[in-house]
Amino acid sequence: MTPKERLMATLNGEKTDRIPIFTSIPFAVGKDGFRPGPFHGYDDYDNWRECDPEYWKLVKRLEEECDNFFIWRPKCMISDQFFIPPSMVEELPSQERDGRIETVYQMKYENIMLTQKKGVKPGTGHTWQLEHYCKTADDARALLEIPWQGEPVEANDFQDIVKYLGDRGVVWVTIPSPLLVVCRLFDPMEFLILTATERDLIDRLMETAYERIYNNLVKLLELRVGPIIRFGGAEHATPPLMSPYDFDWLVVNYDKPLMDLCKKYGHKVAVHCHGNIRHALKRFVEMGVDQTDPVEAVPDGELTLAEAREIANGQITLTGNIQMKELYNSDESHIEERVREIISQAGPTRLVVSSTGTPLEKISPRLARNYNCMIDSVLKYGKL
């Protein structure tokens, strides 16, 4: 089977030749094949990935032997622009501070001025949100009064990516949940407080984000993007940050209609959701989700992989769950045993073995060995 055939058959619950292996290492595609690069729609400060020989070796192995999801994120699905019109934003000159580059962005409309600050460490993928646009509830109320015009809905590079990716994988069309768009307007702690003290405001923001995402999603689907629409943001409403009640309020109520829309167009639905997911996974089954990652199990989550498989009830493809700390700090024997454990507890069907994150610095010799061991172990033990 080709990687594309293997991944789609796995999501359909059909028989495959082996369990897929997806490393979560970002890469770019072009007429010359795979090359190191950030996830599509995200930017690095510099070309540190392309300057790393070990990164090149791993990316070429992905191209030749692995089963690859390619993250595609169009500008019309970048979270900021759903409330902050790009035409009203000015990027101020960057400053270097404590080894990182910090940049302030100003949004001006009539007598309203809001700012955010971001930071990046050159030579790495480390980024920081140092300051958010909304410092108070009144800042958010002001945003609701601003005439909005986001990025145009375009898929100009989508077909090229599909062509260059070929049979070596499938595209994850990445979109934000309304929750992601709203919560990232605020400092995370401030947002949690407002969900308790300003519920009417949060509802207004959520409904606005939902409507704008829905309209853009319809246009994207009409442009025939797919085959998997992957949502991000549900993790912001998992314990201990929020209760199951809050998850239903902020995720189920607003994501379910968007997922139904994707299904109407014949697409699979995936959800990226870190954290404690016992309640979330039950709701994902009810919402018709086809895939979820990274399925963090104990001790990093609250349930075992066997429990996750039982809750998924043969409907959801579990994708995970070797932690990045294991890849950075363990030896190859540990990684091999973890692969066997994942296959035993969560497989053999509706399973994609993957890591829970991505490398944000140059690949160390140990990290390279462990990535290769993860791939080797799935190829060895994942035969069906």
Tab-separated table of C-alpha atoms in Angstrom:
chain	number	residue	atom	x	y	z
A	1	MET	CA	0.000	0.000	0.000
A	2	THR	CA	1.077	3.587	-0.512
A	3	PRO	CA	1.201	5.879	2.542
A	4	LYS	CA	-1.882	7.705	1.241
A	5	GLU	CA	-3.807	4.453	0.834
A	6	ARG	CA	-2.640	3.211	4.235
A	7	LEU	CA	-3.689	6.362	6.091
A	8	MET	CA	-7.113	6.611	4.492
A	9	ALA	CA	-7.791	2.890	4.973
A	10	THR	CA	-6.829	3.245	8.642
A	11	LEU	CA	-9.259	6.137	9.103
A	12	ASN	CA	-11.946	4.079	7.372
A	13	GLY	CA	-11.340	1.095	9.654
A	14	GLU	CA	-10.285	-1.023	6.686
A	15	LYS	CA	-7.588	-3.690	6.504
A	16	THR	CA	-4.047	-2.428	5.897
A	17	ASP	CA	-0.634	-4.026	5.450
A	18	ARG	CA	0.776	-2.329	8.555
A	19	ILE	CA	0.127	0.338	11.171
A	20	PRO	CA	1.032	3.829	9.875
A	21	ILE	CA	3.945	5.794	11.348
A	22	PHE	CA	3.726	9.604	11.447
A	23	THR	CA	6.626	11.413	13.122
A	24	SER	CA	5.022	14.901	13.410
A	25	ILE	CA	8.285	16.394	12.097
A	26	PRO	CA	7.397	19.511	10.053
A	27	PHE	CA	8.400	19.505	6.405
A	28	ALA	CA	7.732	21.365	3.174
A	29	VAL	CA	6.977	19.843	-0.231
A	30	GLY	CA	7.872	20.937	-3.739
A	31	LYS	CA	8.773	19.633	-7.162
A	32	ASP	CA	12.058	18.317	-5.720
A	33	GLY	CA	10.319	16.361	-2.962
A	34	PHE	CA	10.372	16.846	0.816
A	35	ARG	CA	12.628	19.360	2.531
A	36	PRO	CA	12.918	20.756	6.072
A	37	GLY	CA	10.453	23.537	6.800
A	38	PRO	CA	7.887	24.750	9.345
A	39	PHE	CA	4.301	23.593	9.180
A	40	HIS	CA	2.438	25.293	6.317
A	41	GLY	CA	0.939	28.599	7.444
A	42	TYR	CA	3.511	29.026	10.213
A	43	ASP	CA	6.806	30.889	9.912
A	44	ASP	CA	10.282	30.398	11.326
A	45	TYR	CA	12.442	33.446	11.992
A	46	ASP	CA	15.248	31.913	9.926
A	47	ASN	CA	16.098	28.745	8.001
A	48	TRP	CA	17.541	26.822	10.958
A	49	ARG	CA	15.811	23.605	9.868
A	50	GLU	CA	17.440	23.643	6.422
A	51	CYS	CA	20.845	24.230	8.038
A	52	ASP	CA	20.581	21.027	10.106
A	53	PRO	CA	21.969	17.877	8.376
A	54	GLU	CA	20.166	15.554	10.808
A	55	TYR	CA	16.866	17.267	10.030
A	56	TRP	CA	17.474	16.659	6.318
A	57	LYS	CA	18.190	12.970	6.909
A	58	LEU	CA	14.977	12.496	8.881
A	59	VAL	CA	12.836	14.406	6.386
A	60	LYS	CA	14.173	12.265	3.548
A	61	ARG	CA	13.304	9.164	5.556
A	62	LEU	CA	9.763	10.501	6.015
A	63	GLU	CA	9.550	10.867	2.259
A	64	GLU	CA	10.757	7.331	1.600
A	65	GLU	CA	9.292	5.229	4.418
A	66	CYS	CA	6.702	7.015	6.567
A	67	ASP	CA	3.003	7.881	6.411
A	68	ASN	CA	2.712	11.640	6.316
A	69	PHE	CA	-0.012	14.074	7.248
A	70	PHE	CA	0.773	17.441	5.672
A	71	ILE	CA	-0.601	20.351	7.685
A	72	TRP	CA	-2.111	22.979	5.357
A	73	ARG	CA	-3.338	26.198	6.983
A	74	PRO	CA	-4.621	28.965	4.682
A	75	LYS	CA	-4.372	32.595	5.789
A	76	CYS	CA	-8.156	32.791	6.098
A	77	MET	CA	-7.924	30.324	9.009
A	78	ILE	CA	-5.240	32.116	11.047
A	79	SER	CA	-6.859	32.848	14.404
A	80	ASP	CA	-5.916	36.543	14.873
A	81	GLN	CA	-7.594	37.742	11.681
A	82	PHE	CA	-11.057	36.602	12.754
A	83	PHE	CA	-11.224	39.626	15.106
A	84	ILE	CA	-8.227	41.763	14.140
A	85	PRO	CA	-8.592	43.045	10.549
A	86	PRO	CA	-5.134	42.690	8.933
A	87	SER	CA	-5.545	46.050	7.166
A	88	MET	CA	-5.679	47.783	10.568
A	89	VAL	CA	-2.487	46.184	11.941
A	90	GLU	CA	0.942	47.820	11.907
A	91	GLU	CA	4.080	45.830	12.725
A	92	LEU	CA	6.531	47.976	14.712
A	93	PRO	CA	10.328	47.608	14.440
A	94	SER	CA	11.562	44.509	16.254
A	95	GLN	CA	13.917	44.645	19.222
A	96	GLU	CA	16.419	42.123	20.548
A	97	ARG	CA	16.061	41.298	24.238
A	98	ASP	CA	17.617	38.441	26.232
A	99	GLY	CA	18.494	36.468	23.119
A	100	ARG	CA	15.108	36.696	21.473
A	101	ILE	CA	13.544	39.001	18.891
A	102	GLU	CA	10.424	40.789	20.159
A	103	THR	CA	7.880	42.465	17.892
A	104	VAL	CA	4.871	44.627	18.780
A	105	TYR	CA	1.775	44.707	16.565
A	106	GLN	CA	-0.638	47.666	16.823
A	107	MET	CA	-4.276	47.499	15.762
A	108	LYS	CA	-5.833	50.962	15.286
A	109	TYR	CA	-9.427	51.883	14.479
A	110	GLU	CA	-10.754	55.390	15.201
A	111	ASN	CA	-10.066	55.912	18.924
A	112	ILE	CA	-9.338	52.231	19.612
A	113	MET	CA	-5.753	50.963	19.817
A	114	LEU	CA	-4.869	47.422	20.907
A	115	THR	CA	-1.428	45.821	20.900
A	116	GLN	CA	0.104	42.392	21.077
A	117	LYS	CA	3.746	41.382	21.435
A	118	LYS	CA	5.397	38.227	20.129
A	119	GLY	CA	8.874	36.820	20.608
A	120	VAL	CA	11.036	34.324	18.754
A	121	LYS	CA	14.437	32.805	19.441
A	122	PRO	CA	16.573	32.827	16.282
A	123	GLY	CA	17.943	29.471	15.211
A	124	THR	CA	15.026	27.610	16.794
A	125	GLY	CA	11.276	27.147	16.540
A	126	HIS	CA	10.679	28.619	20.006
A	127	THR	CA	8.054	31.378	20.015
A	128	TRP	CA	6.279	33.309	22.760
A	129	GLN	CA	3.046	35.272	22.987
A	130	LEU	CA	4.292	37.961	25.365
A	131	GLU	CA	1.254	40.220	25.275
A	132	HIS	CA	-2.299	39.701	23.996
A	133	TYR	CA	-4.569	42.143	22.184
A	134	CYS	CA	-7.274	42.121	24.860
A	135	LYS	CA	-6.148	43.050	28.366
A	136	THR	CA	-9.689	43.635	29.665
A	137	ALA	CA	-13.265	42.673	28.903
A	138	ASP	CA	-13.820	46.176	27.519
A	139	ASP	CA	-11.066	45.615	24.946
A	140	ALA	CA	-13.001	42.602	23.683
A	141	ARG	CA	-16.247	44.574	23.608
A	142	ALA	CA	-14.499	47.166	21.473
A	143	LEU	CA	-13.440	44.465	19.006
A	144	LEU	CA	-17.072	43.480	18.528
A	145	GLU	CA	-17.829	47.011	17.300
A	146	ILE	CA	-15.056	47.116	14.690
A	147	PRO	CA	-16.038	46.416	11.061
A	148	TRP	CA	-14.359	43.152	10.181
A	149	GLN	CA	-12.664	42.064	7.004
A	150	GLY	CA	-10.380	39.072	7.297
A	151	GLU	CA	-7.987	37.446	4.888
A	152	PRO	CA	-9.479	36.397	1.529
A	153	VAL	CA	-10.502	32.754	1.216
A	154	GLU	CA	-8.005	31.246	-1.197
A	155	ALA	CA	-6.561	27.821	-1.928
A	156	ASN	CA	-4.059	28.852	-4.575
A	157	ASP	CA	-1.268	26.536	-3.421
A	158	PHE	CA	-3.439	23.640	-2.270
A	159	GLN	CA	-3.503	21.651	-5.504
A	160	ASP	CA	0.263	22.059	-5.939
A	161	ILE	CA	0.798	20.666	-2.449
A	162	VAL	CA	-1.484	17.716	-3.190
A	163	LYS	CA	0.428	17.084	-6.428
A	164	TYR	CA	3.862	17.284	-4.800
A	165	LEU	CA	2.777	15.190	-1.806
A	166	GLY	CA	1.421	12.547	-4.163
A	167	ASP	CA	0.926	9.099	-2.661
A	168	ARG	CA	3.308	9.820	0.224
A	169	GLY	CA	0.592	11.168	2.496
A	170	VAL	CA	-2.631	13.124	2.866
A	171	VAL	CA	-3.449	16.723	3.748
A	172	TRP	CA	-4.771	17.866	7.101
A	173	VAL	CA	-6.682	21.075	6.340
A	174	THR	CA	-6.136	22.896	9.623
A	175	ILE	CA	-8.792	25.224	11.025
A	176	PRO	CA	-9.320	26.760	14.480
A	177	SER	CA	-12.206	25.952	16.752
A	178	PRO	CA	-14.087	29.124	17.761
A	179	LEU	CA	-12.669	28.544	21.253
A	180	LEU	CA	-9.106	28.872	19.970
A	181	VAL	CA	-9.873	32.157	18.234
A	182	VAL	CA	-11.516	33.665	21.320
A	183	CYS	CA	-9.173	32.445	24.039
A	184	ARG	CA	-6.085	33.664	22.183
A	185	LEU	CA	-7.360	37.227	22.342
A	186	PHE	CA	-6.522	37.151	26.069
A	187	ASP	CA	-3.843	36.086	28.480
A	188	PRO	CA	-4.775	32.452	29.298
A	189	MET	CA	-5.489	33.181	32.965
A	190	GLU	CA	-7.585	36.232	32.108
A	191	PHE	CA	-9.628	34.156	29.671
A	192	LEU	CA	-10.371	31.528	32.313
A	193	ILE	CA	-11.538	34.247	34.707
A	194	LEU	CA	-13.790	35.799	32.056
A	195	THR	CA	-15.486	32.456	31.351
A	196	ALA	CA	-16.739	32.665	34.942
A	197	THR	CA	-17.355	36.414	35.282
A	198	GLU	CA	-18.327	37.520	31.739
A	199	ARG	CA	-20.227	34.594	30.273
A	200	ASP	CA	-22.466	36.783	28.099
A	201	LEU	CA	-19.409	38.446	26.569
A	202	ILE	CA	-17.720	35.096	25.957
A	203	ASP	CA	-20.888	33.855	24.252
A	204	ARG	CA	-20.953	36.920	21.981
A	205	LEU	CA	-17.305	36.406	21.080
A	206	MET	CA	-17.813	32.686	20.488
A	207	GLU	CA	-20.854	33.244	18.283
A	208	THR	CA	-18.990	35.862	16.250
A	209	ALA	CA	-15.965	33.603	15.802
A	210	TYR	CA	-18.220	30.686	14.873
A	211	GLU	CA	-20.052	32.653	12.182
A	212	ARG	CA	-16.838	33.915	10.610
A	213	ILE	CA	-15.162	30.503	10.668
A	214	TYR	CA	-18.308	28.877	9.243
A	215	ASN	CA	-18.487	31.307	6.335
A	216	ASN	CA	-14.806	30.864	5.495
A	217	LEU	CA	-15.091	27.094	5.843
A	218	VAL	CA	-17.983	26.932	3.376
A	219	LYS	CA	-15.911	28.838	0.819
A	220	LEU	CA	-12.889	26.590	1.398
A	221	LEU	CA	-14.956	23.444	1.025
A	222	GLU	CA	-16.394	24.818	-2.209
A	223	LEU	CA	-12.773	25.102	-3.393
A	224	ARG	CA	-12.517	21.316	-2.866
A	225	VAL	CA	-9.901	21.207	-0.122
A	226	GLY	CA	-9.582	18.013	1.923
A	227	PRO	CA	-9.717	15.081	2.564
A	228	ILE	CA	-9.347	15.665	6.328
A	229	ILE	CA	-10.413	18.822	8.170
A	230	ARG	CA	-8.450	19.048	11.421
A	231	PHE	CA	-9.711	21.241	14.258
A	232	GLY	CA	-7.460	22.801	16.900
A	233	GLY	CA	-8.486	24.395	20.187
A	234	ALA	CA	-10.488	21.854	22.196
A	235	GLU	CA	-7.577	21.318	24.595
A	236	HIS	CA	-8.182	24.776	26.077
A	237	ALA	CA	-11.383	23.441	27.674
A	238	THR	CA	-10.048	20.183	29.153
A	239	PRO	CA	-9.379	19.596	32.881
A	240	PRO	CA	-7.847	21.065	34.941
A	241	LEU	CA	-8.348	24.278	32.944
A	242	MET	CA	-12.083	23.778	32.565
A	243	SER	CA	-14.851	21.411	33.593
A	244	PRO	CA	-16.748	18.912	31.410
A	245	TYR	CA	-19.666	21.376	31.516
A	246	ASP	CA	-17.430	24.097	30.074
A	247	PHE	CA	-16.164	21.696	27.396
A	248	ASP	CA	-19.719	21.053	26.269
A	249	TRP	CA	-20.470	24.788	26.325
A	250	LEU	CA	-17.394	25.994	24.442
A	251	VAL	CA	-16.422	23.025	22.259
A	252	VAL	CA	-19.389	20.758	21.572
A	253	ASN	CA	-21.911	23.551	20.985
A	254	TYR	CA	-19.718	25.453	18.538
A	255	ASP	CA	-17.577	22.754	16.882
A	256	LYS	CA	-20.326	20.233	16.153
A	257	PRO	CA	-22.077	22.325	13.436
A	258	LEU	CA	-18.710	22.992	11.778
A	259	MET	CA	-17.931	19.277	11.808
A	260	ASP	CA	-21.360	18.477	10.401
A	261	LEU	CA	-20.606	20.879	7.555
A	262	CYS	CA	-17.356	19.034	6.794
A	263	LYS	CA	-19.209	15.704	6.778
A	264	LYS	CA	-21.800	17.155	4.401
A	265	TYR	CA	-18.988	17.726	1.918
A	266	GLY	CA	-17.768	14.142	2.387
A	267	HIS	CA	-14.678	14.854	4.468
A	268	LYS	CA	-13.127	13.229	7.513
A	269	VAL	CA	-12.882	15.243	10.742
A	270	ALA	CA	-9.813	15.197	12.983
A	271	VAL	CA	-9.248	16.956	16.315
A	272	HIS	CA	-5.939	17.965	17.872
A	273	CYS	CA	-6.389	17.885	21.652
A	274	HIS	CA	-3.698	17.576	24.308
A	275	GLY	CA	-4.358	16.997	27.993
A	276	ASN	CA	-6.915	15.065	30.005
A	277	ILE	CA	-9.346	13.847	27.357
A	278	ARG	CA	-11.611	11.238	28.980
A	279	HIS	CA	-14.703	13.449	28.733
A	280	ALA	CA	-13.545	15.005	25.455
A	281	LEU	CA	-13.086	11.605	23.809
A	282	LYS	CA	-16.624	10.575	24.748
A	283	ARG	CA	-17.929	13.764	23.176
A	284	PHE	CA	-15.760	13.280	20.078
A	285	VAL	CA	-17.471	9.936	19.501
A	286	GLU	CA	-20.877	11.624	19.752
A	287	MET	CA	-19.741	14.446	17.442
A	288	GLY	CA	-18.677	12.032	14.701
A	289	VAL	CA	-14.935	12.701	14.930
A	290	ASP	CA	-12.820	10.320	12.821
A	291	GLN	CA	-9.354	10.948	14.283
A	292	THR	CA	-7.751	12.552	17.314
A	293	ASP	CA	-4.176	13.272	18.318
A	294	PRO	CA	-1.969	13.074	20.354
A	295	VAL	CA	-3.972	10.953	22.892
A	296	GLU	CA	-1.755	11.574	25.917
A	297	ALA	CA	-2.027	8.635	28.293
A	298	VAL	CA	-1.019	8.271	31.939
A	299	PRO	CA	1.125	9.696	33.468
A	300	ASP	CA	0.816	12.669	31.094
A	301	GLY	CA	-2.947	12.256	30.704
A	302	GLU	CA	-5.731	10.757	32.773
A	303	LEU	CA	-6.464	7.513	30.925
A	304	THR	CA	-4.616	4.546	29.473
A	305	LEU	CA	-4.452	3.827	25.778
A	306	ALA	CA	-6.575	0.739	26.359
A	307	GLU	CA	-9.239	2.934	27.972
A	308	ALA	CA	-9.003	5.406	25.093
A	309	ARG	CA	-9.499	2.600	22.592
A	310	GLU	CA	-12.543	1.354	24.513
A	311	ILE	CA	-14.109	4.830	24.614
A	312	ALA	CA	-13.337	5.390	20.911
A	313	ASN	CA	-15.495	2.330	20.262
A	314	GLY	CA	-14.057	1.491	16.860
A	315	GLN	CA	-15.009	4.897	15.451
A	316	ILE	CA	-12.003	7.134	16.083
A	317	THR	CA	-8.457	6.581	14.817
A	318	LEU	CA	-6.134	7.218	17.756
A	319	THR	CA	-2.938	9.016	16.767
A	320	GLY	CA	-0.065	9.094	19.262
A	321	ASN	CA	1.500	8.972	21.697
A	322	ILE	CA	5.249	8.950	22.299
A	323	GLN	CA	6.034	12.083	24.297
A	324	MET	CA	8.707	14.479	23.082
A	325	LYS	CA	10.456	14.192	26.460
A	326	GLU	CA	10.884	10.473	25.754
A	327	LEU	CA	12.387	11.134	22.340
A	328	TYR	CA	14.758	13.746	23.767
A	329	ASN	CA	15.829	11.913	26.932
A	330	SER	CA	15.309	8.141	26.596
A	331	ASP	CA	17.354	5.437	24.914
A	332	GLU	CA	16.376	3.313	21.947
A	333	SER	CA	15.303	0.324	24.023
A	334	HIS	CA	12.705	2.491	25.773
A	335	ILE	CA	11.348	3.835	22.467
A	336	GLU	CA	11.098	0.328	21.025
A	337	GLU	CA	9.199	-0.878	24.083
A	338	ARG	CA	6.869	2.133	23.941
A	339	VAL	CA	5.997	1.356	20.323
A	340	ARG	CA	5.190	-2.231	21.264
A	341	GLU	CA	3.079	-0.978	24.187
A	342	ILE	CA	1.142	1.468	21.991
A	343	ILE	CA	0.387	-1.217	19.416
A	344	SER	CA	-0.631	-3.693	22.116
A	345	GLN	CA	-2.956	-1.297	23.962
A	346	ALA	CA	-4.403	0.821	21.149
A	347	GLY	CA	-3.996	-1.275	18.001
A	348	PRO	CA	-3.861	-2.883	15.675
A	349	THR	CA	-6.697	-1.136	13.799
A	350	ARG	CA	-7.585	2.568	13.772
A	351	LEU	CA	-4.146	3.478	15.103
A	352	VAL	CA	-1.406	5.769	13.821
A	353	VAL	CA	1.789	5.726	15.891
A	354	SER	CA	3.127	9.243	16.314
A	355	SER	CA	4.906	11.627	18.655
A	356	THR	CA	3.010	14.193	20.717
A	357	GLY	CA	4.934	17.213	19.454
A	358	THR	CA	7.609	18.510	17.106
A	359	PRO	CA	11.324	19.354	17.390
A	360	LEU	CA	11.907	23.045	18.084
A	361	GLU	CA	15.710	22.967	17.975
A	362	LYS	CA	18.394	21.343	15.846
A	363	ILE	CA	18.206	17.550	15.992
A	364	SER	CA	20.611	16.102	18.567
A	365	PRO	CA	22.270	12.713	17.910
A	366	ARG	CA	20.086	11.103	20.595
A	367	LEU	CA	16.896	12.601	19.190
A	368	ALA	CA	17.835	11.397	15.697
A	369	ARG	CA	18.505	7.876	16.992
A	370	ASN	CA	15.183	7.787	18.815
A	371	TYR	CA	13.188	9.063	15.831
A	372	ASN	CA	14.800	6.387	13.679
A	373	CYS	CA	14.105	3.781	16.344
A	374	MET	CA	10.447	4.820	16.473
A	375	ILE	CA	10.178	4.408	12.709
A	376	ASP	CA	12.076	1.097	12.718
A	377	SER	CA	9.945	-0.282	15.541
A	378	VAL	CA	6.633	0.520	13.843
A	379	LEU	CA	7.877	-1.027	10.600
A	380	LYS	CA	8.936	-4.120	12.574
A	381	TYR	CA	6.042	-4.609	14.998
A	382	GLY	CA	3.251	-2.933	13.051
A	383	LYS	CA	2.926	-5.494	10.269
A	384	LEU	CA	-0.632	-6.799	9.942
